[in-house]
PDB file of C-alpha atoms in Angstrom:
ATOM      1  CA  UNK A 262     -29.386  18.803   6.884  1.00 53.00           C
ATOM      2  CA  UNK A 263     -27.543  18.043   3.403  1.00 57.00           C
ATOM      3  CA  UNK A 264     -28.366  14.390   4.188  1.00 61.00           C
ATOM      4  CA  UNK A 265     -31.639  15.124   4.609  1.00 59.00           C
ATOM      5  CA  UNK A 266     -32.374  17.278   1.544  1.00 64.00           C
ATOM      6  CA  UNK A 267     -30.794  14.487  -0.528  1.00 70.00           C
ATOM      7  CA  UNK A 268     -33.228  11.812   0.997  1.00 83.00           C
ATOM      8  CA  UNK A 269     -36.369  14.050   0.075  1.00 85.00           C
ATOM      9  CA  UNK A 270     -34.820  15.221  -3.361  1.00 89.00           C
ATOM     10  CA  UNK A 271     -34.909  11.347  -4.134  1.00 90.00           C
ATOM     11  CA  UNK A 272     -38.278  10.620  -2.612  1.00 91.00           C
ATOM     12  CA  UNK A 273     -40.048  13.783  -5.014  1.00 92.00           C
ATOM     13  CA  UNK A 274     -37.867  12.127  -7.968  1.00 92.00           C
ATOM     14  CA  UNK A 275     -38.709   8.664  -7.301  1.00 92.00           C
ATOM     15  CA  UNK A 276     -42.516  10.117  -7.113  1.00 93.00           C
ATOM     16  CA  UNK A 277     -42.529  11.480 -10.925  1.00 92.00           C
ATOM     17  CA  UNK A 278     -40.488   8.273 -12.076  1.00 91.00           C
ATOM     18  CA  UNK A 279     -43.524   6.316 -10.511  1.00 92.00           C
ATOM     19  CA  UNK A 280     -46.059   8.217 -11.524  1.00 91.00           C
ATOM     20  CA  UNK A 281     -47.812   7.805 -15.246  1.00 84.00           C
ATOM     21  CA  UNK A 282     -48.256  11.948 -16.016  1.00 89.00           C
ATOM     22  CA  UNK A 283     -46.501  15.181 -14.835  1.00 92.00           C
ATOM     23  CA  UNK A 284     -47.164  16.534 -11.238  1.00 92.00           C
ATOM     24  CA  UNK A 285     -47.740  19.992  -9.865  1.00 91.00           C
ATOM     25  CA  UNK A 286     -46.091  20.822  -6.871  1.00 93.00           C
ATOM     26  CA  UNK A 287     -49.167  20.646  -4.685  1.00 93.00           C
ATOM     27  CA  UNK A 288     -49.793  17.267  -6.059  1.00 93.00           C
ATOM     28  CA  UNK A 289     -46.251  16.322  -5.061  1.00 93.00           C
ATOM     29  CA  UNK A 290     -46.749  18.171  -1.682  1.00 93.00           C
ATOM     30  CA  UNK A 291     -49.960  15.935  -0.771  1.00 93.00           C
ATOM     31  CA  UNK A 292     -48.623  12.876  -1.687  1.00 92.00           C
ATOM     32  CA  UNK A 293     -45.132  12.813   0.144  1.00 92.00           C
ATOM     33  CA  UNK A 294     -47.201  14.940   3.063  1.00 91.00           C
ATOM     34  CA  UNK A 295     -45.020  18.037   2.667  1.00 91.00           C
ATOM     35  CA  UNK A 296     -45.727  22.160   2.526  1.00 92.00           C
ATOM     36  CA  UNK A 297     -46.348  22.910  -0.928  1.00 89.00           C
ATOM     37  CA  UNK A 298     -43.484  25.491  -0.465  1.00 92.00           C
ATOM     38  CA  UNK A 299     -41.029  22.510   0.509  1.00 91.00           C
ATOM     39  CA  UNK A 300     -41.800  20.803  -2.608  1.00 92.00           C
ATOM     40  CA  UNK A 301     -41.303  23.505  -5.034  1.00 92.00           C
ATOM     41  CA  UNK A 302     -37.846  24.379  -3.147  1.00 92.00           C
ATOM     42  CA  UNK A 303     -36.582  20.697  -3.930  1.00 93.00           C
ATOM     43  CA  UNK A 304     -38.106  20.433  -7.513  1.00 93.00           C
ATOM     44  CA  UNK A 305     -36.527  23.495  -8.173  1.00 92.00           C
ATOM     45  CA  UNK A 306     -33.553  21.799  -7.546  1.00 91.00           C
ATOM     46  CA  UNK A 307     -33.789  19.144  -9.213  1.00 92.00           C
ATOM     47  CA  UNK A 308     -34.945  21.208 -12.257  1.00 92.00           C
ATOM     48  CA  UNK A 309     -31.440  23.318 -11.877  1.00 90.00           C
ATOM     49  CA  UNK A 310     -29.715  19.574 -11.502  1.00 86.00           C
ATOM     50  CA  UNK A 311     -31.160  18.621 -14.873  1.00 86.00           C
ATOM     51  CA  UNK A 312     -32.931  15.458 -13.744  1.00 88.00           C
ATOM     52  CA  UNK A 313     -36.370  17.223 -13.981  1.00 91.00           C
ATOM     53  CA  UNK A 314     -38.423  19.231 -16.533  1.00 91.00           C
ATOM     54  CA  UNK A 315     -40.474  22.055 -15.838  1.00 93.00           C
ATOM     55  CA  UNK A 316     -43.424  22.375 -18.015  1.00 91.00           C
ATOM     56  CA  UNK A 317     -46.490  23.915 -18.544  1.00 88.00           C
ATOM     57  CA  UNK A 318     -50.082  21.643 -18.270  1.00 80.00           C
ATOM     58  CA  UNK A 319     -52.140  21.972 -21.527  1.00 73.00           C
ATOM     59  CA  UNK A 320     -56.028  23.107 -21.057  1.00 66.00           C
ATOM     60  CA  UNK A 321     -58.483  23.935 -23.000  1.00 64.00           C
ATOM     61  CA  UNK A 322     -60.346  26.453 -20.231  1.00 63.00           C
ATOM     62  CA  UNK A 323     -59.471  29.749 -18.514  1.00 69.00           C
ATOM     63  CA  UNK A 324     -57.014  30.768 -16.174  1.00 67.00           C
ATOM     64  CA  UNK A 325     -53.133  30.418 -16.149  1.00 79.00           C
ATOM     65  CA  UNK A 326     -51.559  26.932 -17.337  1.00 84.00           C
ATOM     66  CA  UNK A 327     -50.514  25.075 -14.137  1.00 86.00           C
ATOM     67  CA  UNK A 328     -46.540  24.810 -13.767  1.00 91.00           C
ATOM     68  CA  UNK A 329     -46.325  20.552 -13.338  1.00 93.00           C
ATOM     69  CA  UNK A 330     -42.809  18.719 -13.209  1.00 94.00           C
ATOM     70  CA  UNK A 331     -41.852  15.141 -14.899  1.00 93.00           C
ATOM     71  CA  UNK A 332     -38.397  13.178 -14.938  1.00 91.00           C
ATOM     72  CA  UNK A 333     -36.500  14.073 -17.598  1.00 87.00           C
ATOM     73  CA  UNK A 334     -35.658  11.433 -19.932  1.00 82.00           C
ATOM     74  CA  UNK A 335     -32.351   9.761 -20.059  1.00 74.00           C
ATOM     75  CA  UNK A 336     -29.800   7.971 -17.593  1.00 65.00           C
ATOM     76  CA  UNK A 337     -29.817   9.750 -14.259  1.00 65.00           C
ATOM     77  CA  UNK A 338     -25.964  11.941 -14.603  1.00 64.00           C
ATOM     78  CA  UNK A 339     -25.358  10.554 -10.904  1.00 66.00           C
ATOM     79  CA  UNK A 340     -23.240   7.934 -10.173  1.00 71.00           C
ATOM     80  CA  UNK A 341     -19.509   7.005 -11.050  1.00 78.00           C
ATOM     81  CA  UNK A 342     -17.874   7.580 -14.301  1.00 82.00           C
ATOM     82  CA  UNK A 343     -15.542   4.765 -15.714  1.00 89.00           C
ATOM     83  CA  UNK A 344     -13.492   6.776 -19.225  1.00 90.00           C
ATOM     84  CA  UNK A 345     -10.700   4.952 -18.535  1.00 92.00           C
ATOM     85  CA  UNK A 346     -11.615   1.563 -18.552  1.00 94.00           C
ATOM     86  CA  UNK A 347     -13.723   2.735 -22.213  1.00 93.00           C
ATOM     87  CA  UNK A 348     -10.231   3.790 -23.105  1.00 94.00           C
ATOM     88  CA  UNK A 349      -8.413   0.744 -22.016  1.00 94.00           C
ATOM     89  CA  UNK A 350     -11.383  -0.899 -24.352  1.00 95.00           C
ATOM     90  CA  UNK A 351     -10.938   1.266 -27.765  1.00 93.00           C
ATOM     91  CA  UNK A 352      -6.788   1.184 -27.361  1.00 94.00           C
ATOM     92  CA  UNK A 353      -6.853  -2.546 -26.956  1.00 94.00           C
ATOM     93  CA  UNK A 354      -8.817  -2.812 -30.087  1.00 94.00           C
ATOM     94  CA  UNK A 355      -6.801  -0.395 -31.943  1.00 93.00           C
ATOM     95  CA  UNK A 356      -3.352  -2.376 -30.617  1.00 92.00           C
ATOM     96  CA  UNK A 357      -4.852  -5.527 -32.254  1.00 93.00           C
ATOM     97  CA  UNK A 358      -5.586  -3.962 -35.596  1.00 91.00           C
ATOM     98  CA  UNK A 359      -2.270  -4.020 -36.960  1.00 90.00           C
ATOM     99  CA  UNK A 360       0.853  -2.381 -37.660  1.00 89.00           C
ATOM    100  CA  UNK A 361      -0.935   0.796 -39.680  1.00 92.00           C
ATOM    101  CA  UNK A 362      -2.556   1.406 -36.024  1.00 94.00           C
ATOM    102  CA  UNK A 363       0.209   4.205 -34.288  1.00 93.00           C
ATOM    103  CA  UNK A 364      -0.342   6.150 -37.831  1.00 95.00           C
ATOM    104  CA  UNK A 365      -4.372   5.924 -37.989  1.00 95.00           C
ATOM    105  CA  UNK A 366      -3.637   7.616 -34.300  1.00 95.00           C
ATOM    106  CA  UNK A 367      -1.617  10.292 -35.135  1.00 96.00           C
ATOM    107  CA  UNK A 368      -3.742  11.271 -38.049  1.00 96.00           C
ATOM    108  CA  UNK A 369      -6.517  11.589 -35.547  1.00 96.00           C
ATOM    109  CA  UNK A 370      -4.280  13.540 -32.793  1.00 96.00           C
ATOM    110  CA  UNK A 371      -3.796  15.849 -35.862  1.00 97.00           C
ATOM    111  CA  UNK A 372      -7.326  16.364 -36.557  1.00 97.00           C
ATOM    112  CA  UNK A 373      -7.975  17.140 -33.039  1.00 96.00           C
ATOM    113  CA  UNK A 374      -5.057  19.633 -33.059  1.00 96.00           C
ATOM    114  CA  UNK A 375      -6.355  21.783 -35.874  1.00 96.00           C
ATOM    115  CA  UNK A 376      -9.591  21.778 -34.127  1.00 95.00           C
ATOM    116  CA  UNK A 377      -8.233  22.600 -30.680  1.00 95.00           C
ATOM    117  CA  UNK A 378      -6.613  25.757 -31.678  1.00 94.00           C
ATOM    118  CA  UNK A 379      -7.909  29.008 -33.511  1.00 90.00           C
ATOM    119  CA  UNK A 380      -6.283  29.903 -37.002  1.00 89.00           C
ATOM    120  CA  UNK A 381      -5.054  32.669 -38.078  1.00 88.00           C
ATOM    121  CA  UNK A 382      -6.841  35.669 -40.179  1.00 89.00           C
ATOM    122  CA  UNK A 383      -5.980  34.793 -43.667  1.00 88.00           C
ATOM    123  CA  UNK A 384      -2.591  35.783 -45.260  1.00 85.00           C
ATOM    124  CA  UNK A 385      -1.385  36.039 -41.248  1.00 86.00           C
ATOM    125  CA  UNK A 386       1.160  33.499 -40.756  1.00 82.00           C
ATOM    126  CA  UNK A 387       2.429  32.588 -37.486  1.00 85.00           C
ATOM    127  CA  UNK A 388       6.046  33.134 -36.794  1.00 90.00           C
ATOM    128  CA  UNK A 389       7.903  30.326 -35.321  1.00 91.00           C
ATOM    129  CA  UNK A 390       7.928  32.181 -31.685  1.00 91.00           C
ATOM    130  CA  UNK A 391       4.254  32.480 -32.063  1.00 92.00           C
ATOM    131  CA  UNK A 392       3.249  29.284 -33.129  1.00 93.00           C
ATOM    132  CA  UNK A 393       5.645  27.412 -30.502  1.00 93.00           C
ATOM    133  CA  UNK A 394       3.979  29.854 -27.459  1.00 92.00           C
ATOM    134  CA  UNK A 395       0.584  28.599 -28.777  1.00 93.00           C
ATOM    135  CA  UNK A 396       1.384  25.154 -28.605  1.00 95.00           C
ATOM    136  CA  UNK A 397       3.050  25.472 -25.209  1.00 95.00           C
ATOM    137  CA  UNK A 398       0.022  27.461 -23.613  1.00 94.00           C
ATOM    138  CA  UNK A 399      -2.643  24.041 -26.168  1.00 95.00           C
ATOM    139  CA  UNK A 400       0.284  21.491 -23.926  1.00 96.00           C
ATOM    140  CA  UNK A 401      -0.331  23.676 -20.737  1.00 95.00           C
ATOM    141  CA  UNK A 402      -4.465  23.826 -20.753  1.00 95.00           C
ATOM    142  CA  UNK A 403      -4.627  19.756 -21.687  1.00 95.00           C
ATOM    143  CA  UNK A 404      -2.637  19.340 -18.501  1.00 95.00           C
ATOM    144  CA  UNK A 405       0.997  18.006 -19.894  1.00 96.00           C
ATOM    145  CA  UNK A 406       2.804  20.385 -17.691  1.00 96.00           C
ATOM    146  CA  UNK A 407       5.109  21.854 -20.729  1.00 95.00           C
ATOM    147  CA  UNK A 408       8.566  23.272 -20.206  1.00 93.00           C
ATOM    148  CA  UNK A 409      10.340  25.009 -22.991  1.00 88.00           C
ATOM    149  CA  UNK A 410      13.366  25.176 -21.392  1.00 80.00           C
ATOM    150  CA  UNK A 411      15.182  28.637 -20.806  1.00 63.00           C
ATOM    151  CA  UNK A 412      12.831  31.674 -21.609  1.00 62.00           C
ATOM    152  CA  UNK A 413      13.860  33.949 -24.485  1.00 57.00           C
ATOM    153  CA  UNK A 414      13.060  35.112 -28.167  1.00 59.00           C
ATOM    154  CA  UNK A 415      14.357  31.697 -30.114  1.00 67.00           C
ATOM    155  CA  UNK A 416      12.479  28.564 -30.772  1.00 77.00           C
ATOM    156  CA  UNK A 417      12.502  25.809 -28.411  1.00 81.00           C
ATOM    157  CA  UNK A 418      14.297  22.875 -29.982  1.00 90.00           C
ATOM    158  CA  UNK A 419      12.519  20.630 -27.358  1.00 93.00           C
ATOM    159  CA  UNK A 420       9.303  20.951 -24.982  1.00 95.00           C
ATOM    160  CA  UNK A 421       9.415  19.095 -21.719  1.00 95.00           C
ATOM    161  CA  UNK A 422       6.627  17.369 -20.864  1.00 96.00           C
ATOM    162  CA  UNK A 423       6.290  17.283 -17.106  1.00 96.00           C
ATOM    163  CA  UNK A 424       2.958  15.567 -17.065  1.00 96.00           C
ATOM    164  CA  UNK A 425       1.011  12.999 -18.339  1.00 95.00           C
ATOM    165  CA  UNK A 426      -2.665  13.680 -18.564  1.00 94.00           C
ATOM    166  CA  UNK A 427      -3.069   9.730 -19.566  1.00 94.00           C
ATOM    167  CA  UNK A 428       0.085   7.998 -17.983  1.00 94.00           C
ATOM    168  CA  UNK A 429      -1.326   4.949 -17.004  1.00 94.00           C
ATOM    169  CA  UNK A 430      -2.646   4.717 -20.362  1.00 94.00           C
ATOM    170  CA  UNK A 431       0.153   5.686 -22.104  1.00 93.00           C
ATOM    171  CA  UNK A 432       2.447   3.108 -19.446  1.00 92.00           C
ATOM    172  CA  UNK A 433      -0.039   0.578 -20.774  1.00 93.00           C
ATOM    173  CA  UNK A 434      -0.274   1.646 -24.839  1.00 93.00           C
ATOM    174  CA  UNK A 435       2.348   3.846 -25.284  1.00 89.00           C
ATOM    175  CA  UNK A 436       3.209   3.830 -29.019  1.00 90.00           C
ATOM    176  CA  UNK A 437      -0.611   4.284 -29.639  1.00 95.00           C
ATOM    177  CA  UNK A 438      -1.413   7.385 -26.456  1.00 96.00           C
ATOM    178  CA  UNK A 439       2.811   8.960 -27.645  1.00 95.00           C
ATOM    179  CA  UNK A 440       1.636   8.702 -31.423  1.00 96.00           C
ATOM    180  CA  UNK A 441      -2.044  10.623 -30.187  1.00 96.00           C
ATOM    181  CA  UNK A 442       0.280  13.178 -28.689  1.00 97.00           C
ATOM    182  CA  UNK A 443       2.506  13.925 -31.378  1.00 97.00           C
ATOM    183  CA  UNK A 444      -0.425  13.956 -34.164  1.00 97.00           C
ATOM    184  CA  UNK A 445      -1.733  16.485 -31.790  1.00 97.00           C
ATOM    185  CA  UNK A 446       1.260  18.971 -31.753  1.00 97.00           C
ATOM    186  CA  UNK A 447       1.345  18.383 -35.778  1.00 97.00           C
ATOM    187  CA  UNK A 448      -2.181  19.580 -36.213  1.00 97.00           C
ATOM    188  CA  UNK A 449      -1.926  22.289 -33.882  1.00 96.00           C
ATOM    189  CA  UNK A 450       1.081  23.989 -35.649  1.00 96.00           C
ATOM    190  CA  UNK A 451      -0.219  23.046 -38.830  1.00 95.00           C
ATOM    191  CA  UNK A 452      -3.698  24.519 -38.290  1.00 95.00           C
ATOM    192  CA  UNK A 453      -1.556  28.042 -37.609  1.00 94.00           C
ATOM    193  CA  UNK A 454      -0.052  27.300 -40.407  1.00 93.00           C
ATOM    194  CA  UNK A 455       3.330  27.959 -38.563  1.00 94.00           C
ATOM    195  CA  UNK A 456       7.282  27.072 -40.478  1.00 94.00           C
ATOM    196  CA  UNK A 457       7.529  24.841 -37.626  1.00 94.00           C
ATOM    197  CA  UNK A 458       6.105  21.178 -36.949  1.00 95.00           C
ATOM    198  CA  UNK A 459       6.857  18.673 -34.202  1.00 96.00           C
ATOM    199  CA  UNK A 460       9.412  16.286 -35.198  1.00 95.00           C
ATOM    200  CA  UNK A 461       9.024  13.288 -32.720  1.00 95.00           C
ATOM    201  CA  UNK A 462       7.854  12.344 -29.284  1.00 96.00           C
ATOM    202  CA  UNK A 463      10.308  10.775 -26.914  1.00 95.00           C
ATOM    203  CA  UNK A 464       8.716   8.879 -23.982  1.00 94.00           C
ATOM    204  CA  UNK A 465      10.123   8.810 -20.437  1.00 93.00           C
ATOM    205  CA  UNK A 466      13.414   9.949 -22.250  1.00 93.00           C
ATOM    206  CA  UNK A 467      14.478  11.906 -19.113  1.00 92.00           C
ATOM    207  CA  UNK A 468      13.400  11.264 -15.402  1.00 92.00           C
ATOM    208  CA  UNK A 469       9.964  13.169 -14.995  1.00 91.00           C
ATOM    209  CA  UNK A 470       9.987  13.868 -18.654  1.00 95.00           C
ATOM    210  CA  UNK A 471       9.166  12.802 -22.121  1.00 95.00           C
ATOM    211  CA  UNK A 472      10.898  15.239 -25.130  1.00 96.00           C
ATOM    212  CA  UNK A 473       8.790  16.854 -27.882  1.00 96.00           C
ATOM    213  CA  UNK A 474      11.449  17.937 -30.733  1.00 95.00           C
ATOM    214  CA  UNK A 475      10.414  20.956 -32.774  1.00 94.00           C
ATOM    215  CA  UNK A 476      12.409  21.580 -36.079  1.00 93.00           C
ATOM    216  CA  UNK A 477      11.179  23.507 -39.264  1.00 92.00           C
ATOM    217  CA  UNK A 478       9.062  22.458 -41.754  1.00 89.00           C
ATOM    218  CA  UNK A 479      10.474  20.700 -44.406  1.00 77.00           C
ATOM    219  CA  UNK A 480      10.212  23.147 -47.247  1.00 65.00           C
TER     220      UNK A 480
END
């Protein structure tokens, strides 16, 4: 039955790409030798999917404007996704740029990490507990499986990283993807304006692992 749907979905979208103007649903009924009832169930769909527009037909007479459907413009969002490999392309230009690459990365990583997190009202500074609990729960959303060690009141000296979100990536570029990372802690505790930054990433530095090292802010 899914299959099925899927086949007629195309054929009605296929229909509209073909076709020069926008169709009603009878029109799209007739043609493809469907109930009118069928075709507005599928190009409902396909409105809800965001390939098609719903629209209303201009005239000039009396009477309600006829609802008429049309392919929205753009790349159909179907089909198979390929980040990485754009990833693979912008880190193997950045690699070949020069030595001044690892730092134009973490400066980025740190504008990314005062964006991903929400400052403080003014005059409110972050303790140290605070601002290391809101970078662990900032590691834990973007998927890097933090660890902070044994729970308690002080300030983790170092967060485990359990997980890579980009570990082929970072297997493959690591100084550049490790440098992204640690920009990103910066800007995160910077943005809450916390007496603590992030120090250095170690990579793979334990089995499972790589070490973030926290230590306060130089005054």
């Amino acid at each position: 039955m899914i299959a099925v749907e899927r086949s007629r979905r195309q054929q009605i979208l296929d229909l509209l790409r073909a076709v020069a103007e926008p169709l009603g649903a009878a029109e799209v009924a007739e043609r493809l030798g469907v109930h009118a009832n069928t075709a507005r169930f599928h190009l409902d769909a396909l409105v809800s999917q965001g390939v098609v527009e719903r629209g209303s037909e201009d005239r000039s007479g009396p009477g309600r404007p006829r609802t008429v459907y049309s392919p929205r413009q753009g790349m159909d969002r179907g089909g198979v996704r390929s980040y990485r490999l754009l990833a693979q392309i912008l880190l193997s230009q950045l690699a070949s740029s020069g030595p001044d690459a690892g730092e134009a990365v973490r400066q980025a990583g740190q504008d990314w990490g005062r964006y991903l997190v929400e400052p403080p009202p003014p005059h409110r500074v972050a303790t140290a507990e605070e601002a290391a609990a809101r970078l662990i729960a900032l590691l834990g959303d973007l998927g890097f499986d933090p660890d902070p060690g044994a729970p308690g009141p002080t300030v983790p000296g170092v967060i485990r990283l359990r997980h890579c979100p980009f570990l082929e990536l970072a297997e493959e570029y690591g100084p550049l993807v490790c440098q992204s990372h640690l920009g990103l802690m910066q800007g995160a505790l910077h943005q809450l304006r916390a007496p603590v930054t992030a120090a250095g990433l170690v990579p793979f530095a334990e089995p499972g692992a790589c070490l973030a090292h926290l230590s306060p802010v130089a005054a």
